[in-house]
XYZ file of C-alpha atoms in Angstrom:
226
model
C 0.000 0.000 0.000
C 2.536 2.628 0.867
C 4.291 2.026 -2.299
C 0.746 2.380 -4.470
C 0.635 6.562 -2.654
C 3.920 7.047 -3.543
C 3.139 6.328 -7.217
C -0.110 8.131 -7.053
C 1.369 11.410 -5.508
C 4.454 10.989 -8.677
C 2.198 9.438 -11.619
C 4.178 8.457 -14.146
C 3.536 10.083 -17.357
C 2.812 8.184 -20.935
C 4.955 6.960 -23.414
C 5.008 9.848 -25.769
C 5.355 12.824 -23.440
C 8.441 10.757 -22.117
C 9.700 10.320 -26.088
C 9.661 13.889 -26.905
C 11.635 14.647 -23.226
C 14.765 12.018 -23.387
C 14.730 13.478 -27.014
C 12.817 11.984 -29.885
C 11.585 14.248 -32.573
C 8.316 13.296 -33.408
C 5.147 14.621 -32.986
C 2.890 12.535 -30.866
C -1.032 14.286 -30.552
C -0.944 13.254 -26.872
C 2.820 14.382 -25.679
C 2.578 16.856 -22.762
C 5.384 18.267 -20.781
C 7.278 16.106 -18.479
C 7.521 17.636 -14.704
C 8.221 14.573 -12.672
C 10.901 12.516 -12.714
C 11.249 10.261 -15.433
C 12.862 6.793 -15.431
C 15.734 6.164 -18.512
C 15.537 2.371 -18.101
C 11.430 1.885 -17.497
C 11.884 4.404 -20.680
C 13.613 1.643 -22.792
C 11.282 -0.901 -21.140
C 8.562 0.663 -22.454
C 10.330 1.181 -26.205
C 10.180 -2.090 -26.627
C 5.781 -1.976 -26.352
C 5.619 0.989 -28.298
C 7.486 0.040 -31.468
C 4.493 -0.569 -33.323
C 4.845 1.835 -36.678
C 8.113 2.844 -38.808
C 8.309 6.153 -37.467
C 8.414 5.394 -34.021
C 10.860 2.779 -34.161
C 13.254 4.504 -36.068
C 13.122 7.317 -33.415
C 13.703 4.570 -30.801
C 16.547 2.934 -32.584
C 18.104 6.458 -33.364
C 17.846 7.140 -30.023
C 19.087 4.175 -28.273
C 22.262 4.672 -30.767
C 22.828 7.875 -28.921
C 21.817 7.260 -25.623
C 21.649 3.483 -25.269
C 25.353 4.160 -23.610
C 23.962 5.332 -20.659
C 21.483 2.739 -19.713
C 22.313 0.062 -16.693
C 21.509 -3.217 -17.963
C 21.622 -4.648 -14.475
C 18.826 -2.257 -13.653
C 16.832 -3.082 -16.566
C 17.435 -6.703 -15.559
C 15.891 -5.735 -12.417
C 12.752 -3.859 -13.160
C 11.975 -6.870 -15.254
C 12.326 -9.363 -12.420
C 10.206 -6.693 -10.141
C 7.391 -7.391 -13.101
C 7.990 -4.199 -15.326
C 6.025 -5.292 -18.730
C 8.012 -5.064 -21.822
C 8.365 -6.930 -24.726
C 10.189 -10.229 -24.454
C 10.921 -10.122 -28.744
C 11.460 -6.585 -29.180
C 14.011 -6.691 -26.758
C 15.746 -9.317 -28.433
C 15.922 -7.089 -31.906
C 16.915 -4.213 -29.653
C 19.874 -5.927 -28.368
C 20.902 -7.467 -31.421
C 20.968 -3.420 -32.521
C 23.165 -2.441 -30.068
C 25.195 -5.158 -30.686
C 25.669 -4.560 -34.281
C 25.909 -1.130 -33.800
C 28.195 -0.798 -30.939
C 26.352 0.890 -28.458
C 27.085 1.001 -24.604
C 29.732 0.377 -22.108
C 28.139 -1.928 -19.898
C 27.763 -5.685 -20.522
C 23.878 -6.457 -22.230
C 24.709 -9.657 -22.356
C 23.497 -10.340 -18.787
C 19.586 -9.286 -20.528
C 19.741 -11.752 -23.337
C 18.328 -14.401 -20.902
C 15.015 -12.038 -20.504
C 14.542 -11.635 -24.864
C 13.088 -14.092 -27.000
C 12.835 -14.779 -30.547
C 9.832 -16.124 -32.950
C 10.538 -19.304 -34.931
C 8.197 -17.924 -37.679
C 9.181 -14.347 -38.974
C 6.533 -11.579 -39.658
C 6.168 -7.728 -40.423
C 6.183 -5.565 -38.057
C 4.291 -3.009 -39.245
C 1.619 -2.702 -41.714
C 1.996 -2.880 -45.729
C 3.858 -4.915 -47.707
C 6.403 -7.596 -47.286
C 9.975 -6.150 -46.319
C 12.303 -7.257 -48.779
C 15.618 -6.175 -47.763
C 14.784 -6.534 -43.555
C 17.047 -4.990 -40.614
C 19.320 -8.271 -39.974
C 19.112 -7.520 -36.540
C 15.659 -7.672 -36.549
C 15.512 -10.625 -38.622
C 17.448 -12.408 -36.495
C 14.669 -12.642 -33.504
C 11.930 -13.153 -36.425
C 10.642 -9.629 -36.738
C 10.948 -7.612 -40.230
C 11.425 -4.390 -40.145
C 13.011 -1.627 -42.918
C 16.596 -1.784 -42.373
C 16.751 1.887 -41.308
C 19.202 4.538 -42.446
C 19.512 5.756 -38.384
C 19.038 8.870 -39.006
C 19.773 10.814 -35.765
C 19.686 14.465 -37.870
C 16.286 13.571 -38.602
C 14.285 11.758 -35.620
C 16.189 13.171 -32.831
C 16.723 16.741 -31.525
C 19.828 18.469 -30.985
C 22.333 16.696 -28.241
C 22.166 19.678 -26.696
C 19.008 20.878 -26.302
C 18.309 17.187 -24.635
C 20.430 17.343 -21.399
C 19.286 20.824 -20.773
C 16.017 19.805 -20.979
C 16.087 16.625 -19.687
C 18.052 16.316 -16.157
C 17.963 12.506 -15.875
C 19.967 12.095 -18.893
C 22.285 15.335 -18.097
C 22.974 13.861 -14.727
C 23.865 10.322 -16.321
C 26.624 12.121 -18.599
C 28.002 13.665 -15.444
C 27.594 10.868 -12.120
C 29.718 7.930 -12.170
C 27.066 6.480 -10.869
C 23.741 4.983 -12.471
C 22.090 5.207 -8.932
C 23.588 8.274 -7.733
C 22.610 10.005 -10.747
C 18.822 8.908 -10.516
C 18.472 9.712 -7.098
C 19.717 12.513 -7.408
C 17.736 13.595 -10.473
C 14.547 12.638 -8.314
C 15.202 14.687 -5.140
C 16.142 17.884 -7.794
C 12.368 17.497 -8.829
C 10.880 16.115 -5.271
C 13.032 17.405 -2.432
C 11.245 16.313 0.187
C 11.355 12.306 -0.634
C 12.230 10.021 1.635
C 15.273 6.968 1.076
C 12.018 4.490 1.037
C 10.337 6.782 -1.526
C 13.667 7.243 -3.695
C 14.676 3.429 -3.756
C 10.834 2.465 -4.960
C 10.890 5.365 -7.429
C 14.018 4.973 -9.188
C 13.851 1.157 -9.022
C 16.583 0.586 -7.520
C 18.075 -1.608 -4.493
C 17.088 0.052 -1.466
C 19.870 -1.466 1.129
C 22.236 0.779 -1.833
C 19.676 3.812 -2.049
C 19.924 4.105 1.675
C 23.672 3.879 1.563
C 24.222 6.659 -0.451
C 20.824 8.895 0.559
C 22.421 11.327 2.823
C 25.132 11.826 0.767
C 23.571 13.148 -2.166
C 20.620 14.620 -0.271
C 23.844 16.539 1.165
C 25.646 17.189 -1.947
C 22.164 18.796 -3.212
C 21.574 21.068 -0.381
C 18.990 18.725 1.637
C 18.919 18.080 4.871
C 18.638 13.853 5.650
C 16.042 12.276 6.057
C 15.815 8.250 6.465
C 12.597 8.163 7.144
């Protein structure tokens, strides 16, 4: 029950206000402005259920090639054992991507276990048969256009993102994957407890509560366990 307030008081906002925030240049009809904090990995998590026309994915595969750096596979490995829904196929083109195209400095490989592949390959989105599919795609029996990845195009300006968005500004600048989300929370929600931060960000909270004071401290807070 107490972790059902926590996520009413700091609702989580859909998937295309959070695609125009970390960055993705489309125009989605029901995108509003982000305020809260907003998760990178439950991001990609949700990627994987939203990839369901060309234009979308490509935005999602342009920006994973930018971005998909920063993401902690061990903490995407977590939400999904803590029941975060995602798609078990997608997920398996995705990291076939990232494998091909050389994106991120932390071992995927421990995610592969979670991804699945179908024995019978189809089209992805509507229209025609793809005749000259994304092998990376192919390979988990989903066709898709093998994309150009055109960053110019479906994502805005590197810089204009991490002013805008502080959760992926404060992953380019922490060490830390958890120091930098917890952090990024209590800059938008001050007055969060370690309890609060650990359910929020998704993250162990024995290692939240380690580090709490600290950054509360480094941010101008005063502690609070609690």
């Amino acid at each position: 029950m107490r972790q059902s307030r926590i996520l009413r008081n700091l609702p989580l906002d859909n998937f295309s206000s959070l695609a125009n925030y970390f960055g993705i240049a489309i125009a989605f009809s029901d995108s509003k402005p982000v305020t809260g904090y907003a998760d990178i990995e439950r991001f990609f998590l949700r990627c994987t259920m939203n990839f369901n026309n060309s234009r979308t994915a490509e935005g999602i595969l342009c920006w994973i090639d930018e971005y998909g750096h920063l993401l902690s596979p061990s903490k995407i490995r977590k939400l999904i054992r803590d029941g975060v829904p995602y798609d078990k196929v997608v997920l398996g083109g995705l990291l076939e991507f990232m494998k091909v195209r050389s994106v991120g400095g932390r071992p995927i490989d421990i995610l592969k276990k979670y991804a699945s592949k179908r024995e019978s390959p189809i089209n992805v989105f509507e229209g025609p048969r793809i005749r000259n599919p994304a092998p990376y795609f192919k390979k988990v029996g989903l066709l898709i256009p093998n994309f150009a990845v055109d960053k110019a195009k479906f994502l805005r300006p590197r810089e204009y993102v991490l002013r805008s968005s502080l959760e992926l500004r404060n992953r380019c600048l922490f060490g830390s994957v958890l120091n930098s989300d917890v952090a990024s929370l209590l800059s938008k929600n001050p007055d969060l407890n370690a309890y609060a931060a650990s359910k929020l960000t998704g993250h162990h909270k024995a290692n939240v509560f380690k580090n709490f004071l600290d950054i509360r401290s480094g941010l101008g807070a005063g502690p609070s366990l609690s």
